[in-house]
XYZ file of N, CA and C in Angstrom:
315
model
N 0.644 -1.178 -0.082
C 0.213 1.073 -0.491
C 0.859 1.296 -0.236
N 0.162 1.739 -0.566
C 0.785 3.612 -0.783
C 0.848 4.810 -0.975
N 1.312 5.500 0.051
C 0.197 6.894 1.277
C -1.100 6.554 0.200
N -2.089 6.696 1.824
C -3.711 7.117 1.001
C -4.597 6.326 0.490
N -3.722 4.722 0.861
C -4.788 4.326 0.747
C -5.077 3.389 1.813
N -6.270 2.434 1.213
C -6.967 1.781 2.302
C -6.500 -0.625 2.175
N -5.954 -0.195 3.404
C -4.926 -1.888 3.649
C -5.934 -2.818 3.956
N -6.886 -3.839 4.032
C -7.159 -5.107 4.671
C -6.797 -6.561 4.369
N -6.396 -6.677 5.063
C -7.104 -8.700 4.615
C -7.984 -8.964 4.935
N -8.372 -10.016 4.667
C -9.904 -10.410 4.520
C -10.594 -11.655 3.980
N -10.841 -13.141 4.833
C -11.252 -13.500 4.231
C -10.047 -13.620 2.575
N -9.227 -14.046 3.208
C -8.090 -15.048 2.616
C -7.323 -14.581 0.958
N -7.931 -13.350 1.313
C -7.736 -11.637 -0.093
C -7.158 -10.807 0.698
N -6.382 -10.190 0.365
C -5.920 -8.836 0.011
C -6.455 -7.857 -0.462
N -7.048 -6.363 -0.250
C -7.842 -5.318 -0.096
C -7.128 -3.797 -0.440
N -6.948 -3.727 -1.488
C -6.437 -1.920 -2.010
C -7.383 -1.220 -2.189
N -7.872 -0.482 -1.351
C -8.789 0.953 -0.870
C -10.138 -0.418 -1.071
N -10.421 -0.858 -1.136
C -11.724 -2.028 -1.280
C -11.884 -2.837 -1.844
N -11.105 -3.186 -2.843
C -10.965 -4.457 -4.424
C -10.316 -4.623 -3.870
N -10.357 -6.497 -4.237
C -8.940 -7.518 -4.072
C -7.978 -7.228 -5.521
N -6.975 -7.628 -4.073
C -5.346 -7.646 -5.462
C -5.231 -8.764 -6.036
N -4.860 -8.375 -7.558
C -4.188 -9.973 -7.900
C -4.165 -10.563 -7.274
N -3.200 -11.671 -7.795
C -1.317 -12.004 -6.853
C -1.557 -12.999 -7.105
N -1.601 -13.504 -8.525
C -0.930 -14.983 -8.562
C 0.588 -15.462 -9.070
N 1.510 -15.018 -8.469
C 2.005 -14.948 -8.219
C 2.661 -15.645 -6.462
N 1.285 -15.311 -5.714
C 2.643 -16.004 -4.657
C 1.381 -18.036 -4.139
N 1.360 -18.743 -3.689
C 1.349 -20.195 -3.754
C -0.424 -20.465 -2.335
N 0.264 -19.856 -1.702
C -0.887 -19.587 -0.479
C -1.720 -18.480 0.177
N -2.748 -18.570 0.253
C -4.032 -17.378 -0.059
C -3.375 -16.944 1.564
N -3.117 -15.129 2.676
C -3.639 -15.206 3.455
C -4.113 -15.731 4.984
N -4.157 -16.058 5.865
C -4.410 -16.580 6.091
C -5.238 -16.214 8.078
N -5.043 -14.874 7.801
C -5.289 -13.529 8.584
C -5.938 -12.746 8.746
N -5.992 -11.426 9.550
C -7.139 -10.394 9.383
C -6.569 -10.021 10.134
N -6.207 -8.323 8.633
C -5.419 -6.804 9.520
C -6.574 -6.173 8.581
N -6.503 -4.624 9.645
C -6.948 -3.881 9.104
C -8.678 -3.869 8.598
N -9.260 -3.010 7.867
C -8.807 -1.844 7.454
C -8.152 -0.770 7.768
N -6.865 -0.326 7.842
C -6.035 0.739 8.164
C -5.418 1.138 6.956
N -5.385 3.016 6.632
C -5.331 3.642 6.318
C -3.419 4.183 6.021
N -2.910 4.082 4.622
C -0.955 4.273 4.848
C -0.996 5.850 4.798
N -0.418 5.885 6.024
C 0.472 7.423 6.577
C 1.261 8.097 5.274
N 0.628 9.752 5.213
C 1.462 10.100 4.402
C 3.532 9.784 4.687
N 4.189 9.597 3.435
C 5.089 9.483 3.873
C 5.774 8.046 4.143
N 4.383 6.491 4.079
C 4.888 5.475 4.968
C 4.431 4.667 4.017
N 4.260 3.217 3.714
C 4.798 2.433 3.074
C 4.269 1.538 3.926
N 2.981 -0.337 2.723
C 2.483 -0.302 3.430
C 3.395 -1.861 3.004
N 3.270 -3.213 3.228
C 4.604 -4.243 2.537
C 3.976 -5.408 3.310
N 4.142 -6.360 1.780
C 3.631 -8.065 2.820
C 5.003 -8.514 1.917
N 5.154 -10.162 2.137
C 5.821 -10.928 2.230
C 5.033 -11.604 1.209
N 5.214 -12.570 -0.535
C 5.385 -13.123 -1.175
C 4.860 -14.615 -0.256
N 5.292 -15.591 0.860
C 4.544 -15.992 1.539
C 3.995 -15.521 2.275
N 2.456 -15.676 1.606
C 1.768 -14.554 2.466
C 1.376 -15.104 3.906
N 0.959 -16.403 4.283
C 0.768 -16.266 5.477
C 2.255 -17.052 6.217
N 3.353 -16.887 6.420
C 4.552 -16.808 7.210
C 5.517 -15.734 6.929
N 5.458 -14.428 6.328
C 6.089 -12.854 6.736
C 6.177 -12.514 7.549
N 7.294 -11.855 7.707
C 7.678 -10.456 9.442
C 7.905 -10.057 7.927
N 6.107 -9.162 7.626
C 6.155 -8.400 7.083
C 5.323 -7.129 8.263
N 4.553 -6.367 7.015
C 3.633 -5.624 7.178
C 2.667 -5.312 9.024
N 2.077 -6.469 8.275
C 0.602 -7.157 9.459
C 1.544 -8.034 10.654
N 2.352 -8.866 10.647
C 2.832 -8.362 11.644
C 3.756 -7.654 12.790
N 4.414 -6.579 11.679
C 4.596 -5.106 12.275
C 3.736 -4.544 13.911
N 3.433 -4.305 13.107
C 1.166 -4.547 13.751
C 0.828 -4.954 15.091
N 0.903 -5.649 15.231
C 0.584 -7.132 16.009
C 1.710 -6.833 17.411
N 3.146 -6.230 16.874
C 4.542 -6.601 17.970
C 4.307 -4.706 18.424
N 3.809 -3.779 18.526
C 3.494 -1.827 18.443
C 3.344 -2.053 19.879
N 4.257 -1.509 20.835
C 3.553 -0.690 22.024
C 1.908 0.207 22.124
N 1.598 0.054 22.806
C 0.214 1.098 22.455
C 0.170 2.851 22.374
N -0.406 2.897 21.630
C -0.903 4.626 20.851
C 1.395 4.338 19.737
N 0.900 3.640 18.860
C 2.625 3.396 18.494
C 2.091 2.825 17.170
N 1.864 3.606 16.303
C 1.700 2.577 15.016
C 2.930 2.464 14.213
N 3.725 0.901 13.769
C 4.754 0.294 13.448
C 4.592 -0.508 12.330
N 3.117 -0.528 11.298
C 3.125 -1.152 10.605
C 3.104 -1.245 8.880
N 3.803 0.547 8.963
C 4.270 0.860 8.049
C 6.339 1.183 8.345
N 6.580 1.612 6.760
C 8.001 1.546 6.693
C 8.290 2.952 5.772
N 8.672 3.827 6.999
C 8.919 5.044 6.391
C 9.707 4.821 4.468
N 9.357 5.590 3.839
C 10.134 6.416 2.564
C 11.166 6.252 2.863
N 12.655 7.098 3.770
C 13.399 6.925 4.219
C 14.514 6.079 4.742
N 13.624 4.821 4.439
C 13.503 3.191 5.002
C 14.158 2.320 4.044
N 13.281 2.538 2.320
C 13.341 1.712 1.259
C 14.042 2.499 0.377
N 15.275 1.171 1.047
C 16.884 1.477 -0.019
C 17.203 1.210 -0.902
N 16.168 0.070 -1.442
C 17.438 -1.400 -1.937
C 16.297 -1.190 -3.286
N 17.204 -1.885 -4.393
C 16.145 -1.307 -5.517
C 16.176 -3.326 -6.795
N 15.800 -3.679 -6.552
C 15.469 -4.391 -7.738
C 15.544 -5.170 -9.082
N 15.982 -4.938 -9.109
C 17.595 -5.831 -10.516
C 16.672 -6.851 -11.532
N 15.969 -7.817 -10.432
C 16.260 -8.988 -11.013
C 14.923 -9.416 -10.905
N 14.074 -9.827 -11.171
C 12.844 -10.960 -10.933
C 13.187 -12.667 -10.773
N 13.064 -13.713 -10.416
C 12.816 -14.815 -11.464
C 11.943 -15.454 -10.548
N 11.058 -14.914 -9.624
C 9.739 -15.437 -9.853
C 8.142 -14.094 -9.516
N 7.400 -14.655 -10.566
C 8.156 -15.954 -11.775
C 7.980 -16.504 -12.339
N 8.874 -17.791 -12.989
C 9.625 -18.225 -14.084
C 9.106 -17.565 -15.245
N 7.800 -17.860 -16.032
C 7.354 -16.753 -16.609
C 7.784 -14.976 -16.509
N 8.195 -15.044 -15.507
C 8.899 -13.337 -15.440
C 10.157 -13.215 -15.319
N 10.919 -13.754 -15.337
C 12.097 -14.506 -15.612
C 12.420 -12.561 -16.165
N 13.813 -12.442 -14.627
C 14.587 -10.729 -16.531
C 14.444 -10.041 -15.475
N 15.748 -9.011 -15.918
C 15.880 -8.116 -15.549
C 14.586 -7.056 -14.802
N 14.671 -6.384 -14.561
C 13.084 -5.820 -13.799
C 13.500 -4.072 -14.569
N 13.172 -3.137 -14.429
C 13.434 -1.872 -15.608
C 13.177 -0.069 -14.630
N 12.401 -1.007 -13.339
C 12.225 -0.136 -12.081
C 12.160 1.102 -11.761
N 10.702 0.675 -13.428
C 9.505 2.306 -13.197
C 8.777 1.535 -12.465
N 7.850 2.800 -11.166
C 7.231 2.523 -10.848
C 5.696 2.491 -11.699
N 5.396 1.527 -11.140
C 4.105 0.937 -11.389
C 3.023 0.176 -10.269
N 1.859 0.569 -10.600
C 0.971 -0.150 -9.862
C 0.118 -1.029 -9.754
N -0.092 -1.676 -8.893
C 0.055 -3.042 -8.153
C -1.943 -3.070 -8.897
N -1.918 -4.353 -9.972
C -2.946 -4.961 -10.569
C -4.077 -5.313 -10.034
N -5.195 -4.155 -10.112
C -6.226 -4.358 -8.968
C -7.170 -3.229 -9.911
N -8.078 -4.446 -9.719
C -9.922 -4.380 -10.605
C -9.920 -2.853 -10.768
């Protein structure tokens, strides 16, 4: 989720702004619920592709002290850049690193 998006996980699906996220790249659907929560300005909501066993935004929020929001990653903490995609195999190759929107119908 990007700033301003409302993210929710329910019924084994991820929803962005109320629309289900199309995720052909995951092997197992999430087996937890989350949100709905709105991503604050300058922060991002991230999920690992192993939805059932990733230590990601949905898990960080559950370990946060009261009155503090830990679910999101501040933009200044995002420092990596992808250069190669190897999964799914039909997408194997170099990544062009342009900003793309997730496929939300």
